[in-house]
Amino acid sequence: MLRLRALWRHPCRALHVGRANRDQILEQLRVCSAEVQVFDVVGKHKAKLGAGHVAGALGMLWQFQKEKPHILRTLEMIRTHPQFLTLCVLAENKIAVMDDSAVVDMLYNVLRLTVEPHDSLVQQLVTEAWNRLDRLQLSTLSKFAVCLSDQHLHHSPLMGQITDILSQKLESVEDIRVLTNLMVSVSTLASPHLRDRLIERADALLDTMNPSLHRNSRRVVQFLRNIRYCYRPLLEKCNRVFLHGIGDMDAESIGIILGLYQSLQFNSCDFRLAVRERLAELSDTCTDPNSFSKYFAALGPLARLETREGLESSALLLVDELNPQQALAVVETLEETQCRNLQLITKIASVLHRNLDVFRPAEIARITQALIVLHYQSPEMFTKLRSKLVGHLEVSVIPQEVAMLTRVLSMLPCPRVEETVTSRVKAVLPQCNLNELNSIAQAAARWARGSIPSYHHSTPGTYVQLLQVLSRCGLERVRMAHRLDLLLEELKYVSGEWFEEVLLEETMVTLQRLKGQITFNDLPELCMVLTRSGYLFPSLMDHIASITMENIHKVRQAGQTIPIHYSTTYSILLPFSVLNYDPPNGEFFETCIENFTPYIGLFDPHLLVLLACCLAVADYFPESLIREIFTVDFLTKLDSQLETLPDTLNMRIRLRLMELNRAVCLECPEFQVPWFHERYCLQMQKKGHGVISPFQQQIHKMLGEVLGGMNYAKVAVLTPYFYTVDFECVLDRYMRPVPIAEHSQLQVTEEEKVQWGLGSAWKEQNELPAGAQRIAVDFLDSRSFCRNSGHMKGDAVMRKRHLEILGYHVVQIPHLEWNSMELSNMEAWKEYLRKKIFTEYSKSV
């Protein structure tokens, strides 16, 4: 009875009156406990079934299936049962007499029972609901929108009408479940204005929601993913809901949330650690192929090494039972974790090989890439994969799919590429966005480098022509850009040689042209583009600083708690730090520091380290920030978080922490932060091998001639705190070179004072002569300068600062000067070195 009440919104009043008026068919359905019993009732009374009976029977069939684990569901058996077909025919005949909610409920149930969208029943139900659209209750409208999304009708005129109705009635939506279902359904059609209104409404309703209902928050995050908008205040509110409900989540729910976070580039240390703990609790329940594949995909990237090895051992036992989609999830997790378990890779590849015919084009591309990254060796497998990729590519008309297939196809070794492939790619190019053009350009360049000239097949000229068309399409797209937000979305993941050589300069010109459109919401993405570009445009940077400060002051005056979300500070400050640019008003960095300081305790540990390192490069060391980072509690939490991060990000954070530790020790000794990266730096030094290049040997020889002997200059000198100086020499008070002992090196004593010593111990007799000076000669390549000028970047400036603190006089040799036409022979180079070392030092004394 409870089940029927849940399924039928308007239970028949006949059930509550006298025995003579009772509906015997409803009573028989009421006592059914399995699908076969429902079908028996339908078969016995098919001639007497009314609209309520049909709707109730279909609802019960889905409810029975819903209560079963996925692996035990029998949807195919139900859909092909003769009495199910009877129900569908009866439903078609009775649609007109159903009420609004019954029509939508029936549509929802038959779609969940995997009836095809082109089935006549589904089409008639959609048409009937469309005809009644304006009078549907919001809860019914929400369910109808979900049904349309299930049929991939996100861009249909019908969904457009639903979007319009939602816009009109948004303020009257009080149910967070209704709202979030509608948000996800209309996400591709929502205007920027409606998007902001939906976010504001969801933010308000989340405060009234039962925190245990985490699916509503998940749909909010899904909406943000769909519109590609990382709105952190709302994400963090959802994240708190997830943390509250983590104990009720299964591996599938956790995996979905992690995937959404990854798409939005949103990291939560607390959530990742809670996930790892929760998944450890679920280990004994995830033993069947379906649950284990989801468990493996969720835990694998977060697990410690020993846990990961245990997962791989369990996967070996289950691998032969995996279906194609489960095998795909496992192999992509192996790719992400850089697995080197050859036995597991081989077995999972075998499962994929058997099922290649059932995968879609994008899945074939993902399989190919994963197996390449895993260094799987099987000519037969890759030959078949290549054949599949080419076959899909020759008929595809979707730009995103063509770009993906082309990029992955170029990763496979092949002496030639079919003409049908290059023709298809050329045909699609005018429709591609910048990210897709960049992927195809990288593939074309790879083909051109590996091609073998032939009279009958593709030649390097074919790829050159393709690259020319790519360049023309790319330049046209950049020049025709008229909306900054759309341009930034396309530039989000664009990088590489082709983009830098062909499009970067024009892109910077376009950004300058569109700077009047910049809003605060655009700043994080715009600043990341500027950081990657290496271009310094003071007017654009000043405009960014002005907008940032205006928003901070404006919202402070309005009395809001968080003027600018603290986590965006890092991305906004980064180009100013990296490009070594401080806006002329002189208050930009201080204003940003004041803005995030009250929220230091809310930062994820890794982001706080990146922010502090960014500020250190710009010569800012906020005491509260530094003291927060260099505490035992913080570093312990950081270590725990680093275990859950991908290896590349893990190594990057550890390097930044070392650089921050070094900068604080050198520039802020009053903070009394100890130097605790000695072992880390020694390990990194061993990995670097320290091989002296032919160029260094040539310069060393020239320096020897300039100074009067090879023993007056030393190459690749390691300083305290592990800077490596290209060349080092010593001048006495009379500007005369001083011989350098072979093993002499600068040391840090127990009192943390920089001194010079021999080997690992301080030797008083190795002190420099009175008035002598250590000279560091550093060659600066193009990476030390902004791309469009000779303006030095922040890292090179900080390095010079630190070497000077260590007691060096620093002579920097810019690559543009060293490689100029004026210095075209050995004598000119030696004279240049002589002037830089002696003349510049004499001026500084």
mmCIF file with all atom_site columns, C-alpha atoms in Angstrom, residues 475 478 498-512 533 535 537 787-788:
data_model
loop_
_atom_site.group_PDB
_atom_site.id
_atom_site.type_symbol
_atom_site.label_atom_id
_atom_site.label_alt_id
_atom_site.label_comp_id
_atom_site.label_asym_id
_atom_site.label_entity_id
_atom_site.label_seq_id
_atom_site.pdbx_PDB_ins_code
_atom_site.Cartn_x
_atom_site.Cartn_y
_atom_site.Cartn_z
_atom_site.occupancy
_atom_site.B_iso_or_equiv
_atom_site.pdbx_formal_charge
_atom_site.auth_seq_id
_atom_site.auth_comp_id
_atom_site.auth_asym_id
_atom_site.auth_atom_id
_atom_site.pdbx_PDB_model_num
ATOM 1  C CA . LEU A 1 475 ? 43.906 34.110 -37.014 1.00 0.00 ? 475 LEU A CA 1
ATOM 2  C CA . VAL A 1 478 ? 40.971 35.536 -32.979 1.00 0.00 ? 478 VAL A CA 1
ATOM 3  C CA . TRP A 1 498 ? 51.891 26.456 -32.848 1.00 0.00 ? 498 TRP A CA 1
ATOM 4  C CA . PHE A 1 499 ? 49.803 28.776 -30.712 1.00 0.00 ? 499 PHE A CA 1
ATOM 5  C CA . GLU A 1 500 ? 52.845 30.714 -29.497 1.00 0.00 ? 500 GLU A CA 1
ATOM 6  C CA . GLU A 1 501 ? 54.280 31.165 -32.987 1.00 0.00 ? 501 GLU A CA 1
ATOM 7  C CA . VAL A 1 502 ? 51.073 31.839 -34.926 1.00 0.00 ? 502 VAL A CA 1
ATOM 8  C CA . LEU A 1 503 ? 48.330 33.159 -32.647 1.00 0.00 ? 503 LEU A CA 1
ATOM 9  C CA . LEU A 1 504 ? 49.818 34.483 -29.426 1.00 0.00 ? 504 LEU A CA 1
ATOM 10 C CA . GLU A 1 505 ? 50.706 37.980 -30.604 1.00 0.00 ? 505 GLU A CA 1
ATOM 11 C CA . GLU A 1 506 ? 47.337 38.454 -32.323 1.00 0.00 ? 506 GLU A CA 1
ATOM 12 C CA . THR A 1 507 ? 45.593 37.094 -29.244 1.00 0.00 ? 507 THR A CA 1
ATOM 13 C CA . MET A 1 508 ? 47.282 39.696 -27.054 1.00 0.00 ? 508 MET A CA 1
ATOM 14 C CA . VAL A 1 509 ? 46.211 42.444 -29.472 1.00 0.00 ? 509 VAL A CA 1
ATOM 15 C CA . THR A 1 510 ? 42.618 41.168 -29.303 1.00 0.00 ? 510 THR A CA 1
ATOM 16 C CA . LEU A 1 511 ? 42.684 41.088 -25.499 1.00 0.00 ? 511 LEU A CA 1
ATOM 17 C CA . GLN A 1 512 ? 43.849 44.695 -25.554 1.00 0.00 ? 512 GLN A CA 1
ATOM 18 C CA . SER A 1 533 ? 51.635 34.051 -22.479 1.00 0.00 ? 533 SER A CA 1
ATOM 19 C CA . TYR A 1 535 ? 53.459 39.057 -22.546 1.00 0.00 ? 535 TYR A CA 1
ATOM 20 C CA . PHE A 1 537 ? 51.095 44.945 -21.461 1.00 0.00 ? 537 PHE A CA 1
ATOM 21 C CA . ARG A 1 787 ? 58.122 37.572 -24.408 1.00 0.00 ? 787 ARG A CA 1
ATOM 22 C CA . ASN A 1 788 ? 57.504 40.994 -25.956 1.00 0.00 ? 788 ASN A CA 1
#
